[in-house]
PDB file of C-alpha atoms in Angstrom:
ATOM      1  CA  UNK F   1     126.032  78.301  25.692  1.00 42.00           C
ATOM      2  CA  UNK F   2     126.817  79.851  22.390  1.00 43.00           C
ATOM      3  CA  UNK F   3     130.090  81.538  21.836  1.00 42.00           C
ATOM      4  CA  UNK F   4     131.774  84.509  19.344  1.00 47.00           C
ATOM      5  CA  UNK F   5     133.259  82.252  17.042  1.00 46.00           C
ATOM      6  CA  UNK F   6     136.651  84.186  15.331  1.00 41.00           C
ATOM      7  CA  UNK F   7     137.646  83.877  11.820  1.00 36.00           C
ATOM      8  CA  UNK F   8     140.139  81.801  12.439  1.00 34.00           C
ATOM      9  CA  UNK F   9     137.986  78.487  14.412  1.00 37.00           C
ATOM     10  CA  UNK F  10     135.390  79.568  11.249  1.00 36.00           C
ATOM     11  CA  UNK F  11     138.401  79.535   8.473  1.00 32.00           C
ATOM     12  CA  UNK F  12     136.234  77.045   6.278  1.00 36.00           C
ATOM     13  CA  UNK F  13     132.718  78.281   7.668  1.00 36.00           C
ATOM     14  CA  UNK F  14     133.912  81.539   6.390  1.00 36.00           C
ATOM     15  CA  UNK F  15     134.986  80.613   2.567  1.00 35.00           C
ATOM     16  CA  UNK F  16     131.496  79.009   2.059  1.00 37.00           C
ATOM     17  CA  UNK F  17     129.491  82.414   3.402  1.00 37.00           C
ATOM     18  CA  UNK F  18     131.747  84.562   1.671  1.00 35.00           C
ATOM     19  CA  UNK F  19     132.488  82.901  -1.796  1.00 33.00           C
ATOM     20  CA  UNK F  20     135.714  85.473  -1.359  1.00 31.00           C
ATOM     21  CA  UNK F  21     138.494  85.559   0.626  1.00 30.00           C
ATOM     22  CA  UNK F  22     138.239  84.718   3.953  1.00 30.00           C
ATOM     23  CA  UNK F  23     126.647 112.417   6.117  1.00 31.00           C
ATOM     24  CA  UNK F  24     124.433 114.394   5.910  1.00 30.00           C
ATOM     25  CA  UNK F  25     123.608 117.491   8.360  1.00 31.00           C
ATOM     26  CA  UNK F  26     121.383 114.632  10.288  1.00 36.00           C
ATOM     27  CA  UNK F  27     124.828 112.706  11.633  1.00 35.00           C
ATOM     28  CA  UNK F  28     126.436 116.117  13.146  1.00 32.00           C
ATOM     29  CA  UNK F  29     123.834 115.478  15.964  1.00 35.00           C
ATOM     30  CA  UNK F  30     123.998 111.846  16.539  1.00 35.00           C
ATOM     31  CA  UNK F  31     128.291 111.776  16.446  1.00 34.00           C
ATOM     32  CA  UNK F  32     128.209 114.139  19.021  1.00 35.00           C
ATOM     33  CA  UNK F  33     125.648 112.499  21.490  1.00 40.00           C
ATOM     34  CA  UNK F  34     126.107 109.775  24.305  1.00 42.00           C
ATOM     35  CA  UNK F  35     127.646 106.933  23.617  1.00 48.00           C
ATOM     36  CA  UNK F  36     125.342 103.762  24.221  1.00 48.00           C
ATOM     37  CA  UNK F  37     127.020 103.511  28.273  1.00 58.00           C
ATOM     38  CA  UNK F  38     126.936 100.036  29.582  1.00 57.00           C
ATOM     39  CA  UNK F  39     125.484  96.980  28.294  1.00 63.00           C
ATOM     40  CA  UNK F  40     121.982  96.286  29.324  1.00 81.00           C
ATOM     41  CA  UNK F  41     120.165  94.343  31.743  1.00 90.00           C
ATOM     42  CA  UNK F  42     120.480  90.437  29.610  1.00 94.00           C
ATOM     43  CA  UNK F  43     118.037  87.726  30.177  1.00 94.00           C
ATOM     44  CA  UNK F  44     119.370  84.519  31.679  1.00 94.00           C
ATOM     45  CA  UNK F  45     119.157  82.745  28.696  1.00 97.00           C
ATOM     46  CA  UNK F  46     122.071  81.657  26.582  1.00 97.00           C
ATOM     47  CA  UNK F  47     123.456  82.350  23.261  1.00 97.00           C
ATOM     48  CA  UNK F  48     122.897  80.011  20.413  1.00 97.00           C
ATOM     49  CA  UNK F  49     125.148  80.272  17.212  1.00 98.00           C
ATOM     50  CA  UNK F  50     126.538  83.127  17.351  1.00 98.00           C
ATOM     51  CA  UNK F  51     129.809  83.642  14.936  1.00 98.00           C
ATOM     52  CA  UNK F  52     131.696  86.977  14.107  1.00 98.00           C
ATOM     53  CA  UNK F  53     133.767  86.967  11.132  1.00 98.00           C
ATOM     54  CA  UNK F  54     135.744  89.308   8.666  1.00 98.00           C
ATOM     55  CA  UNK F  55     134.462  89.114   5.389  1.00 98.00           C
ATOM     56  CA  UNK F  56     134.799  91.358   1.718  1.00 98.00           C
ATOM     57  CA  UNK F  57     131.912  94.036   1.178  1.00 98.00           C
ATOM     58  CA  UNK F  58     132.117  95.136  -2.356  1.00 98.00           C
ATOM     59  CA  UNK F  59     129.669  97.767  -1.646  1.00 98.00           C
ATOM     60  CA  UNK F  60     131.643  98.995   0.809  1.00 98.00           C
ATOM     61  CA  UNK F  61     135.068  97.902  -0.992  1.00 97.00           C
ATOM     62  CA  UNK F  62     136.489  96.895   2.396  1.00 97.00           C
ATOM     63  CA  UNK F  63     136.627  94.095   5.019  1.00 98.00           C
ATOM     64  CA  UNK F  64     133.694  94.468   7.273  1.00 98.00           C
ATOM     65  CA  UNK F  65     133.127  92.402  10.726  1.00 98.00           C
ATOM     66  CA  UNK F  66     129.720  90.316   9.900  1.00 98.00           C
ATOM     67  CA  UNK F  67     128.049  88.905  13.053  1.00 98.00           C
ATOM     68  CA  UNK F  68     125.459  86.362  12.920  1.00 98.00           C
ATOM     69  CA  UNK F  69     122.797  84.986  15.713  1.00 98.00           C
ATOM     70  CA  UNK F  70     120.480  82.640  16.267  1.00 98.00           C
ATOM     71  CA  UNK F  71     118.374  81.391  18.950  1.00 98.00           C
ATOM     72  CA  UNK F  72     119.449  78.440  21.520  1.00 98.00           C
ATOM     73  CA  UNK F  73     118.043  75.144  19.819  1.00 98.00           C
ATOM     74  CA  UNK F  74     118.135  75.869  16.283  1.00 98.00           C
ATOM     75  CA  UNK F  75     120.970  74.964  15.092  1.00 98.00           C
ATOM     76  CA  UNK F  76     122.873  76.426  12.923  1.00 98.00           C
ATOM     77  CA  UNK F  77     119.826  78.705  11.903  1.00 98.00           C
ATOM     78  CA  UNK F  78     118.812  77.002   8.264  1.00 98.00           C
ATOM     79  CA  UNK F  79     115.321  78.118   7.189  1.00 98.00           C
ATOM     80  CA  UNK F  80     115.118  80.687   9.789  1.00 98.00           C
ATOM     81  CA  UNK F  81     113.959  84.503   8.249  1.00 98.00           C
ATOM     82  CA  UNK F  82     116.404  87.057   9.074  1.00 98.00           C
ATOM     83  CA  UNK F  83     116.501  90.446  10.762  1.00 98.00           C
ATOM     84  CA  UNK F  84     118.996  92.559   9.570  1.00 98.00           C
ATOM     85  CA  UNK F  85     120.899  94.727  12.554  1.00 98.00           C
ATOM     86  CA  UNK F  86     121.757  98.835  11.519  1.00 98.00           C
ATOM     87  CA  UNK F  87     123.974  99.654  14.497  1.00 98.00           C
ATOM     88  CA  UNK F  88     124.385 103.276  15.630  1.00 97.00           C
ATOM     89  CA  UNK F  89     127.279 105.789  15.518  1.00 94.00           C
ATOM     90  CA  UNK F  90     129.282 103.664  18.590  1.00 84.00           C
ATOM     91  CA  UNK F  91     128.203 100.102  18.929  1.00 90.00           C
ATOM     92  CA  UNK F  92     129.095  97.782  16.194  1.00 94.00           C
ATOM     93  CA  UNK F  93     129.010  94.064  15.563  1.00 97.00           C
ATOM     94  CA  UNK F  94     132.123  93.485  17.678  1.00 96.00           C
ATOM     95  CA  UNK F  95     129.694  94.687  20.464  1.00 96.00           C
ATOM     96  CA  UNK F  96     127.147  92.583  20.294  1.00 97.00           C
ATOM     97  CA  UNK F  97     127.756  89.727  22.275  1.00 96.00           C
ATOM     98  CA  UNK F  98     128.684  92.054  25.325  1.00 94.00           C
ATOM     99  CA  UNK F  99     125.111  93.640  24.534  1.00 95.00           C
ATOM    100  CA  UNK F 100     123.655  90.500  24.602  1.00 96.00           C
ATOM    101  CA  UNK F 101     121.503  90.502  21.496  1.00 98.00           C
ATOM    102  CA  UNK F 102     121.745  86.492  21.292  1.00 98.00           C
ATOM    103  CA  UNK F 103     120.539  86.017  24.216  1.00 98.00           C
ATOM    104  CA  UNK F 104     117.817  88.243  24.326  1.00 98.00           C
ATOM    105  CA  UNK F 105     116.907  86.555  21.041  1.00 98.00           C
ATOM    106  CA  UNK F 106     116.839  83.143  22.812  1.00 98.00           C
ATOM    107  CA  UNK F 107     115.085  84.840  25.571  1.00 98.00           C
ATOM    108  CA  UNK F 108     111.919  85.876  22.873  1.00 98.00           C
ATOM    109  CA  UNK F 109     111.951  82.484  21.207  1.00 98.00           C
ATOM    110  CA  UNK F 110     111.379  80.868  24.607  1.00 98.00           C
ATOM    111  CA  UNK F 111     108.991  83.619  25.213  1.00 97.00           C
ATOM    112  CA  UNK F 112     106.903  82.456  22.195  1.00 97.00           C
ATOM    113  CA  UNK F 113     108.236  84.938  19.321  1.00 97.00           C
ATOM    114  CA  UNK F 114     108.566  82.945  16.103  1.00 98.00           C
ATOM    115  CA  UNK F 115     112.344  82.035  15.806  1.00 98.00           C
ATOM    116  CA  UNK F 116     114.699  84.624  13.395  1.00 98.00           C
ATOM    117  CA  UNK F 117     117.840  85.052  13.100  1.00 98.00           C
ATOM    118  CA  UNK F 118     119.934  88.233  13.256  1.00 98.00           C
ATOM    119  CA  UNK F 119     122.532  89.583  10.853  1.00 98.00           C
ATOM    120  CA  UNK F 120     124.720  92.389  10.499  1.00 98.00           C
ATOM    121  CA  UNK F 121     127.678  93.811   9.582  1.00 98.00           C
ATOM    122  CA  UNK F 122     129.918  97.169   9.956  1.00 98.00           C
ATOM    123  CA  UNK F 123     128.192 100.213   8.264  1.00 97.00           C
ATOM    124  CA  UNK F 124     130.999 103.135   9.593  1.00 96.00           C
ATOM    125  CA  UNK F 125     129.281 106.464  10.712  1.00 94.00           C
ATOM    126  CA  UNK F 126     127.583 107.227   7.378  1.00 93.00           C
ATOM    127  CA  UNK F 127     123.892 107.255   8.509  1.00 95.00           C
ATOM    128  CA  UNK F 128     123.635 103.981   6.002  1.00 97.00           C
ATOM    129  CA  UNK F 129     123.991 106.077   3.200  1.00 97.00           C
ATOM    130  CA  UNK F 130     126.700 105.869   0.383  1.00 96.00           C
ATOM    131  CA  UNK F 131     129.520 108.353   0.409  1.00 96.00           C
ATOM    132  CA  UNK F 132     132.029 107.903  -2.294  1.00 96.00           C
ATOM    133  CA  UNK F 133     132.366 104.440  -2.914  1.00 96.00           C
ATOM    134  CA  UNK F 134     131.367 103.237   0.293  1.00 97.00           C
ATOM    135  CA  UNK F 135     127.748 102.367   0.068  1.00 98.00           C
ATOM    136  CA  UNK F 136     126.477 100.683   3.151  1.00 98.00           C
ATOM    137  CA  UNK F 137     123.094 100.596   1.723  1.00 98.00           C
ATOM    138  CA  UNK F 138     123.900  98.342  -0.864  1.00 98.00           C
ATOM    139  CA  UNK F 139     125.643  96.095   1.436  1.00 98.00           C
ATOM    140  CA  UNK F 140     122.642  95.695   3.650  1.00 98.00           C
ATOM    141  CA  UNK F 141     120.908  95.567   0.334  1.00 98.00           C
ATOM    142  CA  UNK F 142     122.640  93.367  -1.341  1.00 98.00           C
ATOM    143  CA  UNK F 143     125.559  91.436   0.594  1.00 98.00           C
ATOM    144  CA  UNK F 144     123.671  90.952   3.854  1.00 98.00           C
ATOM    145  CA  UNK F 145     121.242  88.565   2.242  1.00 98.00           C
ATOM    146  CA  UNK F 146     123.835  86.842   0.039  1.00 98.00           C
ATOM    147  CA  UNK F 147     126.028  85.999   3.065  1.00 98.00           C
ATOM    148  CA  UNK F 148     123.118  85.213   4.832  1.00 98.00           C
ATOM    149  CA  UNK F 149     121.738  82.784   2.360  1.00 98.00           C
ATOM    150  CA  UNK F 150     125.181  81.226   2.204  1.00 97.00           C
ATOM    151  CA  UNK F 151     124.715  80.116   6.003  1.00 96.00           C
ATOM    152  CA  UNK F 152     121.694  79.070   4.927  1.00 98.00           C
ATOM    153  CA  UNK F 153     119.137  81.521   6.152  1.00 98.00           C
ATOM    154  CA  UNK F 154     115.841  82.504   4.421  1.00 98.00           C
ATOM    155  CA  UNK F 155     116.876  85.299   3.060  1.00 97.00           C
ATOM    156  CA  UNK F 156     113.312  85.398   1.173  1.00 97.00           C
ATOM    157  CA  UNK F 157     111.863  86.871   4.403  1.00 98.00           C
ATOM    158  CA  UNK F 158     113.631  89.683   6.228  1.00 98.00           C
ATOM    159  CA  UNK F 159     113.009  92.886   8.403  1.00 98.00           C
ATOM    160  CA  UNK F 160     115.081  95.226   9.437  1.00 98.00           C
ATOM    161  CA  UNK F 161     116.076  96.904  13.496  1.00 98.00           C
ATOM    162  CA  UNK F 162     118.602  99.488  14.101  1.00 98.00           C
ATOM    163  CA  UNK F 163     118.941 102.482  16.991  1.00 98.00           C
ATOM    164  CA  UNK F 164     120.204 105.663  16.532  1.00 98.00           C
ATOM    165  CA  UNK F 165     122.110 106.253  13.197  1.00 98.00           C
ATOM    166  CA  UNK F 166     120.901 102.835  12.579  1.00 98.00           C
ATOM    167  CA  UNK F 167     117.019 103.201  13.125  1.00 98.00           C
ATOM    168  CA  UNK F 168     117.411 106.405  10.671  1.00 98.00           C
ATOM    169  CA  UNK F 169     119.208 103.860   8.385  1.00 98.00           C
ATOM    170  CA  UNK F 170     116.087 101.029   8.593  1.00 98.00           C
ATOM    171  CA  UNK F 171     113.750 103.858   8.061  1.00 98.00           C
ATOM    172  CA  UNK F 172     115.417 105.015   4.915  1.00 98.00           C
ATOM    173  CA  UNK F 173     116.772 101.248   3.983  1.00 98.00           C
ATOM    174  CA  UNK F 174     112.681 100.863   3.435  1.00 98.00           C
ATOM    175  CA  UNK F 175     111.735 103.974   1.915  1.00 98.00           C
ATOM    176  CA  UNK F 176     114.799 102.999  -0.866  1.00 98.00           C
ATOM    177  CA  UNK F 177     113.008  99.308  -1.370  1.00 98.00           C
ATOM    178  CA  UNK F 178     109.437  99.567  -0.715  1.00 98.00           C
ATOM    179  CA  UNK F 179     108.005  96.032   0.386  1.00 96.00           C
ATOM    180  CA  UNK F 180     111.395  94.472   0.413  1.00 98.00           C
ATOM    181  CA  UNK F 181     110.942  94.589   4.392  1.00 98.00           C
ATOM    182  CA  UNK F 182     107.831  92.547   5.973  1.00 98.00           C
ATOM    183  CA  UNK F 183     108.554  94.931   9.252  1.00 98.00           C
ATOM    184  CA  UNK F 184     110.818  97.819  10.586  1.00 98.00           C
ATOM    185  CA  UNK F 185     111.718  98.602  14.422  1.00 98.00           C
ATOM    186  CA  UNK F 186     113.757 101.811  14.946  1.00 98.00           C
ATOM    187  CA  UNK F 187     114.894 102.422  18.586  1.00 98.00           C
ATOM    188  CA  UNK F 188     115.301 105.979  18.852  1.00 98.00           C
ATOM    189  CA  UNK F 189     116.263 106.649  15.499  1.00 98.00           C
ATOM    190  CA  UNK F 190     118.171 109.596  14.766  1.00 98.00           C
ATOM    191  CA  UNK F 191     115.817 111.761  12.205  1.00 98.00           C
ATOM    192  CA  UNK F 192     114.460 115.458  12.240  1.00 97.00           C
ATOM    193  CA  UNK F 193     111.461 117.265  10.414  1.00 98.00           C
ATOM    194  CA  UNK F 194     112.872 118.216   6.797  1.00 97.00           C
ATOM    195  CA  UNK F 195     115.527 115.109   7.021  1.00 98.00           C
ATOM    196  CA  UNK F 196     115.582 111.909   4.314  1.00 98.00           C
ATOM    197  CA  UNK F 197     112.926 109.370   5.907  1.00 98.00           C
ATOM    198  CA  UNK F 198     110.662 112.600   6.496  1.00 98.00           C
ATOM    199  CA  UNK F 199     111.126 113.479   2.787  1.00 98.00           C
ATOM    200  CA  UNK F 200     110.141 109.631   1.789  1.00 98.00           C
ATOM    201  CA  UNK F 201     107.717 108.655   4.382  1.00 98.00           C
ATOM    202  CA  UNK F 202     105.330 108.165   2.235  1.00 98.00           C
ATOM    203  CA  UNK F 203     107.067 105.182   0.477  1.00 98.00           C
ATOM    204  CA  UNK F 204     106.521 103.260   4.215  1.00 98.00           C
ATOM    205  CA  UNK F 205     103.184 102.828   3.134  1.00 98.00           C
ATOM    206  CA  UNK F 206     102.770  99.184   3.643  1.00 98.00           C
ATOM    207  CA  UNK F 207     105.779  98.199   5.893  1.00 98.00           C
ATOM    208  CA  UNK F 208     104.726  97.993   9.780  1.00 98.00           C
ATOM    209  CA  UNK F 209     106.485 100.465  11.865  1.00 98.00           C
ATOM    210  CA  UNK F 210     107.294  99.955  15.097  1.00 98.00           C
ATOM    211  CA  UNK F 211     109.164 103.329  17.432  1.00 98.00           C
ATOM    212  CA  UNK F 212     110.647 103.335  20.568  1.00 98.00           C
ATOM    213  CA  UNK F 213     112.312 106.243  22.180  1.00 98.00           C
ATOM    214  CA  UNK F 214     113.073 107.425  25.786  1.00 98.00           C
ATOM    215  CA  UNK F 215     111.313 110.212  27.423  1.00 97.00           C
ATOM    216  CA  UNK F 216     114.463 111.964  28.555  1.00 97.00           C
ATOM    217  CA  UNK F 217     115.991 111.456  24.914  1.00 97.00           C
ATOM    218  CA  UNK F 218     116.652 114.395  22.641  1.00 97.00           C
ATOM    219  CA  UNK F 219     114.986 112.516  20.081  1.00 98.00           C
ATOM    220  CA  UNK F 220     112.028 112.064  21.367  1.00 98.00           C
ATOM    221  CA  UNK F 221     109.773 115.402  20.016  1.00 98.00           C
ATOM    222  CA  UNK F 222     111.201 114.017  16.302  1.00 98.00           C
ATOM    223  CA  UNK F 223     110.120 110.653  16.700  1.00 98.00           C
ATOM    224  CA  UNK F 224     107.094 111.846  18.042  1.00 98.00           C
ATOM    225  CA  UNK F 225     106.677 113.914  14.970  1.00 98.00           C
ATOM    226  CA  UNK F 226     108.008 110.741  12.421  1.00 98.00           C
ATOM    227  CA  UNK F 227     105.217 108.586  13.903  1.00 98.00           C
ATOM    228  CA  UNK F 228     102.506 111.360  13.268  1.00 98.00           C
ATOM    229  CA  UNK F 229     103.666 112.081   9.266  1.00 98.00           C
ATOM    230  CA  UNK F 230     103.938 108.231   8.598  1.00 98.00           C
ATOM    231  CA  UNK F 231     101.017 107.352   6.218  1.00 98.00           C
ATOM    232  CA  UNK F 232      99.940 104.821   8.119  1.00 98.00           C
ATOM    233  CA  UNK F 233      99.868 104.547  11.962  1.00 98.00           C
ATOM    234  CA  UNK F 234     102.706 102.562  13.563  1.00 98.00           C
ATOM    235  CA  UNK F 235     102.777  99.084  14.349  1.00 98.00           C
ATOM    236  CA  UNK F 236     103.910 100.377  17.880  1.00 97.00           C
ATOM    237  CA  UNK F 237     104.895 103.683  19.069  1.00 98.00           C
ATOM    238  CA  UNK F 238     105.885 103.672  22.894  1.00 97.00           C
ATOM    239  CA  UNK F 239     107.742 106.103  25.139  1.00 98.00           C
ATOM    240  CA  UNK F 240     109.000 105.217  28.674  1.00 97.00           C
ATOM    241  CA  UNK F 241     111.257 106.593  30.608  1.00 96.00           C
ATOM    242  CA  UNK F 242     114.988 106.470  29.283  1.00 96.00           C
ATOM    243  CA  UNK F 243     118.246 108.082  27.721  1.00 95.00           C
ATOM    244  CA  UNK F 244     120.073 107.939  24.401  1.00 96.00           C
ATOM    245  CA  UNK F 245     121.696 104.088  25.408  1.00 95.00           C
ATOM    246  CA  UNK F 246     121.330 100.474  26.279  1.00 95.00           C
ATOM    247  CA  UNK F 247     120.212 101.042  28.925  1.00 94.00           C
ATOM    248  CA  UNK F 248     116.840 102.077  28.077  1.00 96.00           C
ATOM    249  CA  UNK F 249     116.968 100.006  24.590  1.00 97.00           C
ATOM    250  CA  UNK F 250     117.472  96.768  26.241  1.00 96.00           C
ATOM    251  CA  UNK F 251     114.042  97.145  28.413  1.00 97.00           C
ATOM    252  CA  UNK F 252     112.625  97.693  24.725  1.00 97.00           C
ATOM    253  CA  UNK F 253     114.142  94.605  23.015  1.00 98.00           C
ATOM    254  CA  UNK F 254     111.782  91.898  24.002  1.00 97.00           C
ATOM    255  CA  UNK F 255     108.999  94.114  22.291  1.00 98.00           C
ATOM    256  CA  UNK F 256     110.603  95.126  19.186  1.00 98.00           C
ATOM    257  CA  UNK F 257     111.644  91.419  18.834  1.00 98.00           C
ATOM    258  CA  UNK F 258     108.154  89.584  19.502  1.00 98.00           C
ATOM    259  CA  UNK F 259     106.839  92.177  16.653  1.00 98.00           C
ATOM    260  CA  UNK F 260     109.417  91.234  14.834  1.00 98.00           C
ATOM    261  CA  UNK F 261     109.271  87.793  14.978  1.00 98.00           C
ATOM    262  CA  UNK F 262     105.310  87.694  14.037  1.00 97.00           C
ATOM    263  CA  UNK F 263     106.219  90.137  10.981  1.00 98.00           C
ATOM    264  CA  UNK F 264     108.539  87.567   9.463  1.00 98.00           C
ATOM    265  CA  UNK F 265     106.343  84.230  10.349  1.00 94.00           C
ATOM    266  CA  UNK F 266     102.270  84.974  10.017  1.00 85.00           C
ATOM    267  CA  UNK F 267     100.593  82.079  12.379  1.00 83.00           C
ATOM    268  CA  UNK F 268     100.259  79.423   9.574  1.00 74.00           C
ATOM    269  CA  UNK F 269     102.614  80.764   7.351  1.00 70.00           C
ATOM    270  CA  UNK F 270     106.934  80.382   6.332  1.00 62.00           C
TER     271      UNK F 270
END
């Protein structure tokens, strides 16, 4: 069973991934709403390497928590693509493991998703975009793979999955880098007609999509509208029954993470 490993069990693990020393009018809406309520229903499978750490972000010119996973039986995760993690306005990294994310991760590989690994750090409440000299953008864009690489991920192949804030912050993470991202899944992102990824959807041309919102979600009539303007169709647009939370994300996981999974490793390719 894998295990939150601190900065201080990781002291020298940390130095070598570091190499330093160990809103717009959309977020008015998505501050005020639910939080994400209880953790989710978690597969009975266990956590691999999973490590939490504190580490510099430049872009960001503070410490950030940067939380790394990968499934049960690979190691320490060398080789394996990456899928970078946007959180939302409430759940950050230091969440994760009470989420469950690693073990749903071990859960798909065991499933028969391609193995990935998952990385993120702290992004505050900015909708993932740069205010003052905190640019959270550029860390994802920049940082994440650096520190990722340094832990010996591919960082050569990534995709991106946030919810909430953080789905609107995928969306727009791949409208700012066209092709950079070999897939995109955005849990009930947090966008509206008129907003930043409506106003750039047309540089998604070429990234798969994938959208997942709740029925009972206030959401759910601008998703619906997102996945209708996109310039091509989505990967995967689904609505079930669900809130604003966990617990309707987690029943979505296992889907967004087996597209995932075949978006960063072809059959026959690395």
């Amino acid at each position: 069973m894998g295990q939150i490993l601190t900065r201080r069990t990781l002291l020298g693990a940390a130095a070598g991934v570091a190499g330093v020393a160990v809103v717009g009018g959309l977020a008015a809406r998505q501050l005020a709403g639910p939080r994400p309520g209880p953790a989710p229903a978690v597969p009975d499978a266990p956590a691999g390497d999973e490590r939490l750490i504190r580490i510099r972000s430049g872009a960001r010119n503070r410490e950030v928590d940067f939380w790394t996973a990968v499934p049960e039986g690979y190691g320490d995760g060398r080789g394996l693509p990456v899928c970078l993690v946007l959180h939302g306005a409430s759940a950050t990294p230091r969440d994760y493991a009470r989420l469950g994310l690693a073990r749903f991760l071990t859960d798909a590989v065991r499933r028969g998703t391609p193995p990935f690994s998952l990385a993120g750090a702290t992004g505050g409440r900015l909708s993932w975009r740069r205010s003052g000299d905190d640019d959270p953008q550029r860390m994802v864009r920049e940082e994440l793979p650096t520190w990722c690489a340094r832990r010996g991920f591919d960082s050569g192949r990534l995709a991106a999955w946030g919810w909430s804030m953080g789905g609107f912050g995928a969306l727009l993470l791949a409208e700012a880098y066209p092709g950079w991202l070999r897939a995109v899944a955005a849990f009930s992102p947090a966008v509206r007609p008129g907003d930043a990824v409506f106003a750039g959807v047309d540089r998604l041309r070429g990234t798969p999509v994938g959208l997942w919102c709740g029925r009972q979600d206030n959401f759910l009539k601008d998703v619906r509208a997102l996945a209708r303007t996109l310039p091509e169709p989505p990967v995967r647009a689904t609505w079930a029954d669900g809130r604003h939370n966990f617990a309707y994300w987690g029943t979505v996981i296992p889907d967004a993470f087996a597209l995932l999974g075949a978006a960063l490793t072809p059959p026959g390719k690395a």
